[in-house]
Coordinates of C-alpha atoms in Angstrom, one line a residue:
X1 CA 120.8 92.1 67.2
X2 CA 117.3 94.1 66.9
X3 CA 115.6 93.5 70.3
X4 CA 111.8 93.6 69.4
X5 CA 109.4 94.7 72.6
X6 CA 105.5 94.4 72.0
X7 CA 103.8 95.3 75.1
X8 CA 100.6 93.1 75.5
X9 CA 98.9 94.2 78.1
X10 CA 98.2 98.7 80.2
X11 CA 96.7 100.0 81.3
X12 CA 95.6 102.0 78.6
X13 CA 95.5 101.2 74.7
X14 CA 97.4 103.1 71.5
X15 CA 94.5 102.6 69.1
X16 CA 91.2 100.9 69.4
X17 CA 90.9 97.4 68.9
X18 CA 93.3 96.6 71.7
X19 CA 92.0 95.8 75.6
X20 CA 93.1 97.5 78.0
X21 CA 93.5 95.7 81.6
X22 CA 95.5 97.6 84.7
X23 CA 98.6 95.9 85.0
X24 CA 101.6 95.2 82.6
X25 CA 102.3 91.8 79.6
X26 CA 105.6 93.2 77.3
X27 CA 106.9 90.3 74.7
X28 CA 110.7 90.4 74.1
X29 CA 111.9 88.9 70.7
X30 CA 114.9 88.2 70.3
X31 CA 116.6 86.6 68.1
X32 CA 115.6 83.3 67.7
X33 CA 114.4 83.3 71.5
X34 CA 110.3 84.9 73.1
X35 CA 110.6 85.8 76.0
X36 CA 106.9 87.0 78.5
X37 CA 107.5 89.4 81.1
X38 CA 104.7 89.4 83.9
X39 CA 101.5 88.3 82.2
X40 CA 99.2 91.2 83.4
X41 CA 96.3 90.8 85.7
X42 CA 93.6 88.8 83.8
X43 CA 92.7 87.9 80.2
X44 CA 94.4 91.4 78.3
X45 CA 97.7 90.0 77.5
X46 CA 95.9 87.3 75.5
X47 CA 93.7 89.1 73.6
X48 CA 95.9 91.0 72.6
X49 CA 98.1 88.9 71.6
X50 CA 95.8 87.1 69.5
X51 CA 95.1 90.2 68.0
X52 CA 99.0 90.9 66.9
X53 CA 98.8 87.3 65.6
X54 CA 101.5 85.8 68.5
X55 CA 101.4 82.1 68.8
X56 CA 101.9 81.7 72.5
X57 CA 103.0 78.4 72.4
X58 CA 106.1 79.9 70.8
X59 CA 107.3 81.6 73.7
X60 CA 110.8 79.8 75.3
X61 CA 109.9 81.4 78.7
X62 CA 107.8 83.3 80.7
X63 CA 109.6 86.1 83.4
X64 CA 107.7 87.6 86.6
X65 CA 108.9 91.0 87.8
X66 CA 107.3 90.2 91.3
X67 CA 104.4 89.1 92.4
X68 CA 101.8 91.5 92.1
X69 CA 98.2 90.1 91.0
X70 CA 98.1 93.0 87.9
X71 CA 101.2 91.6 86.9
X72 CA 100.7 87.8 88.0
X73 CA 96.8 86.6 87.3
X74 CA 97.2 86.4 83.7
X75 CA 99.8 83.6 83.9
X76 CA 96.9 81.2 83.8
X77 CA 95.0 82.5 80.7
X78 CA 98.7 82.3 78.7
X79 CA 99.0 78.8 79.6
X80 CA 96.3 77.3 77.9
X81 CA 97.7 79.0 74.6
X82 CA 101.4 78.8 75.2
X83 CA 101.2 75.0 76.4
X84 CA 103.7 74.1 79.2
X85 CA 106.4 76.6 79.9
X86 CA 109.6 77.5 82.7
X87 CA 108.8 80.6 84.5
X88 CA 112.0 83.0 86.0
X89 CA 110.8 85.1 88.8
X90 CA 112.4 85.4 93.2
X91 CA 111.0 82.9 95.8
X92 CA 109.6 85.6 97.2
X93 CA 107.0 86.1 94.3
X94 CA 104.4 83.3 96.2
X95 CA 104.5 85.8 99.7
X96 CA 100.6 86.2 101.2
X97 CA 101.0 90.2 99.6
X98 CA 98.3 92.7 100.9
X99 CA 97.9 96.8 100.5
X100 CA 96.0 98.0 103.7
X101 CA 96.2 102.5 103.7
X102 CA 95.9 103.3 107.7
X103 CA 92.7 105.3 107.2
X104 CA 91.4 101.1 106.0
X105 CA 90.1 98.6 108.3
X106 CA 90.4 96.4 106.1
X107 CA 93.1 94.3 103.7
X108 CA 92.5 93.7 99.9
X109 CA 94.8 90.6 99.1
X110 CA 96.6 91.7 95.5
X111 CA 99.4 88.9 95.2
X112 CA 99.4 85.8 92.5
X113 CA 95.7 84.8 92.3
X114 CA 96.6 81.5 92.1
X115 CA 98.0 78.1 94.1
X116 CA 101.7 77.3 92.7
X117 CA 100.3 73.4 92.4
X118 CA 97.0 74.8 89.8
X119 CA 100.0 75.9 87.8
X120 CA 101.9 73.2 88.1
X121 CA 99.5 71.4 86.7
X122 CA 98.8 73.6 83.5
X123 CA 103.3 73.6 82.5
X124 CA 104.2 75.9 84.8
X125 CA 107.5 75.0 86.5
X126 CA 109.4 77.4 88.2
X127 CA 112.8 78.5 88.0
X128 CA 113.4 80.7 91.4
X129 CA 116.2 82.4 92.3
X130 CA 117.6 85.3 94.6
X131 CA 120.2 85.9 92.3
X132 CA 119.9 87.4 89.1
X133 CA 119.1 84.5 86.8
X134 CA 120.8 83.9 82.7
X135 CA 118.0 83.8 81.0
X136 CA 119.9 83.6 77.3
X137 CA 123.5 84.7 76.1
X138 CA 122.5 88.3 76.3
X139 CA 118.9 88.7 79.0
X140 CA 118.7 88.3 82.1
X141 CA 117.1 89.4 85.7
X142 CA 118.7 91.6 87.5
X143 CA 117.9 89.8 91.3
X144 CA 117.5 91.4 94.0
X145 CA 117.8 95.0 93.9
X146 CA 120.1 97.0 96.8
X147 CA 118.3 100.4 97.9
X148 CA 121.7 102.8 97.4
X149 CA 119.8 105.7 96.7
X150 CA 118.7 108.5 99.6
X151 CA 114.9 109.1 98.0
X152 CA 113.5 106.4 96.6
X153 CA 111.2 104.4 98.9
X154 CA 108.3 101.2 98.9
X155 CA 105.1 102.4 99.5
X156 CA 104.5 102.3 103.3
X157 CA 100.9 100.6 102.3
X158 CA 101.9 98.0 100.8
X159 CA 102.2 94.6 103.5
X160 CA 103.2 90.3 103.6
X161 CA 101.5 88.3 106.0
X162 CA 103.7 85.7 108.1
X163 CA 102.4 84.3 111.6
X164 CA 99.2 85.8 111.0
X165 CA 101.0 89.4 111.1
X166 CA 100.8 92.3 108.3
X167 CA 104.6 93.0 107.6
X168 CA 105.7 95.1 105.6
X169 CA 107.0 94.7 102.4
X170 CA 110.3 94.5 101.5
X171 CA 109.2 93.3 97.7
X172 CA 112.9 91.7 97.3
X173 CA 111.1 90.3 94.8
X174 CA 110.7 93.0 92.2
X175 CA 113.0 92.6 89.9
X176 CA 113.8 93.3 86.0
X177 CA 114.6 92.1 82.9
X178 CA 118.6 93.3 81.3
X179 CA 118.9 93.1 77.9
X180 CA 122.6 93.2 76.9
X181 CA 123.2 95.1 73.1
X182 CA 125.7 97.0 71.0
X183 CA 123.8 99.9 72.2
X184 CA 124.4 99.4 75.8
X185 CA 121.7 98.3 78.3
X186 CA 117.6 97.3 77.6
X187 CA 116.1 97.9 80.5
X188 CA 112.6 96.4 80.8
X189 CA 110.6 97.7 84.6
X190 CA 107.7 95.6 85.6
X191 CA 106.5 98.0 88.6
X192 CA 110.0 99.3 90.3
X193 CA 109.0 99.3 93.7
X194 CA 112.5 98.9 94.5
X195 CA 113.2 102.5 92.8
X196 CA 113.9 102.9 89.3
X197 CA 117.8 104.7 89.5
X198 CA 118.7 102.0 92.3
X199 CA 117.3 99.5 89.0
X200 CA 119.5 100.8 86.6
X201 CA 122.3 101.6 89.5
X202 CA 122.5 97.9 90.3
X203 CA 122.1 97.0 86.4
X204 CA 125.3 98.9 85.1
X205 CA 127.4 97.1 88.8
X206 CA 125.7 93.5 87.6
X207 CA 126.7 94.1 83.8
X208 CA 129.9 96.4 84.0
X209 CA 127.7 98.0 81.6
X210 CA 127.2 101.5 81.7
X211 CA 125.5 102.6 78.9
X212 CA 121.4 102.9 79.0
X213 CA 120.5 102.5 76.1
X214 CA 116.5 102.0 77.0
X215 CA 113.9 102.2 80.3
X216 CA 110.9 100.5 79.1
X217 CA 107.7 99.4 82.2
X218 CA 106.2 100.6 85.1
X219 CA 108.5 103.1 86.7
X220 CA 105.8 103.3 89.6
X221 CA 106.1 107.3 90.2
X222 CA 103.1 107.6 90.0
X223 CA 102.4 108.2 94.0
X224 CA 106.6 109.4 93.8
X225 CA 107.0 112.7 96.1
X226 CA 108.1 115.5 94.1
X227 CA 111.8 116.2 95.7
X228 CA 111.9 112.4 94.4
X229 CA 110.5 113.2 91.4
X230 CA 113.2 116.2 90.8
X231 CA 115.9 113.8 92.0
X232 CA 115.1 110.5 89.9
X233 CA 114.6 113.1 87.0
X234 CA 118.1 114.7 87.6
X235 CA 119.7 110.9 87.8
X236 CA 118.2 110.0 84.3
X237 CA 120.1 112.8 82.5
X238 CA 122.9 111.9 84.5
X239 CA 122.5 108.8 83.7
X240 CA 122.4 109.9 79.8
X241 CA 119.4 107.1 79.1
X242 CA 118.6 107.2 75.2
X243 CA 115.4 106.1 75.6
X244 CA 112.6 106.5 77.9
X245 CA 109.4 104.8 77.4
X246 CA 106.9 104.8 80.2
X247 CA 103.9 101.8 80.9
X248 CA 101.4 101.4 84.1
X249 CA 102.5 102.9 86.9
X250 CA 104.1 105.2 86.3
X251 CA 100.9 108.4 86.5
X252 CA 99.8 111.9 84.8
X253 CA 102.2 113.5 86.4
X254 CA 105.4 112.1 86.0
X255 CA 104.6 110.6 82.5
X256 CA 104.1 114.6 81.5
X257 CA 107.0 116.0 83.7
X258 CA 109.6 113.5 81.8
X259 CA 107.8 113.9 78.0
X260 CA 108.2 117.6 79.6
X261 CA 112.2 117.2 80.4
X262 CA 112.9 114.6 77.8
X263 CA 110.8 115.7 74.6
X264 CA 113.4 113.5 71.9
X265 CA 113.6 110.3 74.5
X266 CA 110.1 110.0 75.7
X267 CA 107.4 107.8 75.0
X268 CA 104.7 106.0 76.5
X269 CA 104.4 102.7 76.2
X270 CA 100.9 101.4 75.7
X271 CA 98.7 98.2 74.9
X272 CA 99.5 97.9 72.2
X273 CA 102.6 99.2 71.6
X274 CA 105.0 97.7 69.5
X275 CA 108.8 98.6 69.0
X276 CA 112.0 97.6 67.9
X277 CA 115.2 98.8 69.0

């Protein structure tokens, strides 16, 4: 079974002519199914889809990795071209999400930039669950990912508003997409806030498949400490991931390290990247 992945939105582009935008959106095509994983922050996903000649009305499903605006903000634009679509996600995508660093006086809203009623009026149907959701016979979401490593943490500047107060966001809604193939699992990451290795280990557990063919998407290693980066590399070697395609929140330092240590496995997954696995 071939799996085609087309990155429609990412921070940078593979060549001139495509649009870059902070965020992520990846089209997954396998068999008769077309799934859009995240929608970017604004209009880049639609712009690049049209540049590829992709008909968004042919989408079967949309999946959200989590409720941050750089992964969900493009939904209204997508729905204009796709029409009514079912959307799979965790219920916490609708929490009021913020970022605020200790030295900053004001908090910044970073959640979904639309009200639910508007999106449902435009044709979105939300299928929300904390558990893994089976999208097709071979594709499922991770659901909530347990924090099992001793080094992967959630950034302390991320919050949710509850009863008028800011509380640390555990980001239970941070989920990924798992594709089962003959060569092992393909795991598509949104932002990996709960940890790239935690996500891989959880995917192995819930599928019963130990082989990891590819990990693609946002790894959230950009803000990682040297210790976390070193331990992540150690675990990736132990897991023996065959392909590592990084995007969005990985950062230059982590990308360089991974490219150097996994030269035959690593690639940059930017807007305009199209691969078949």
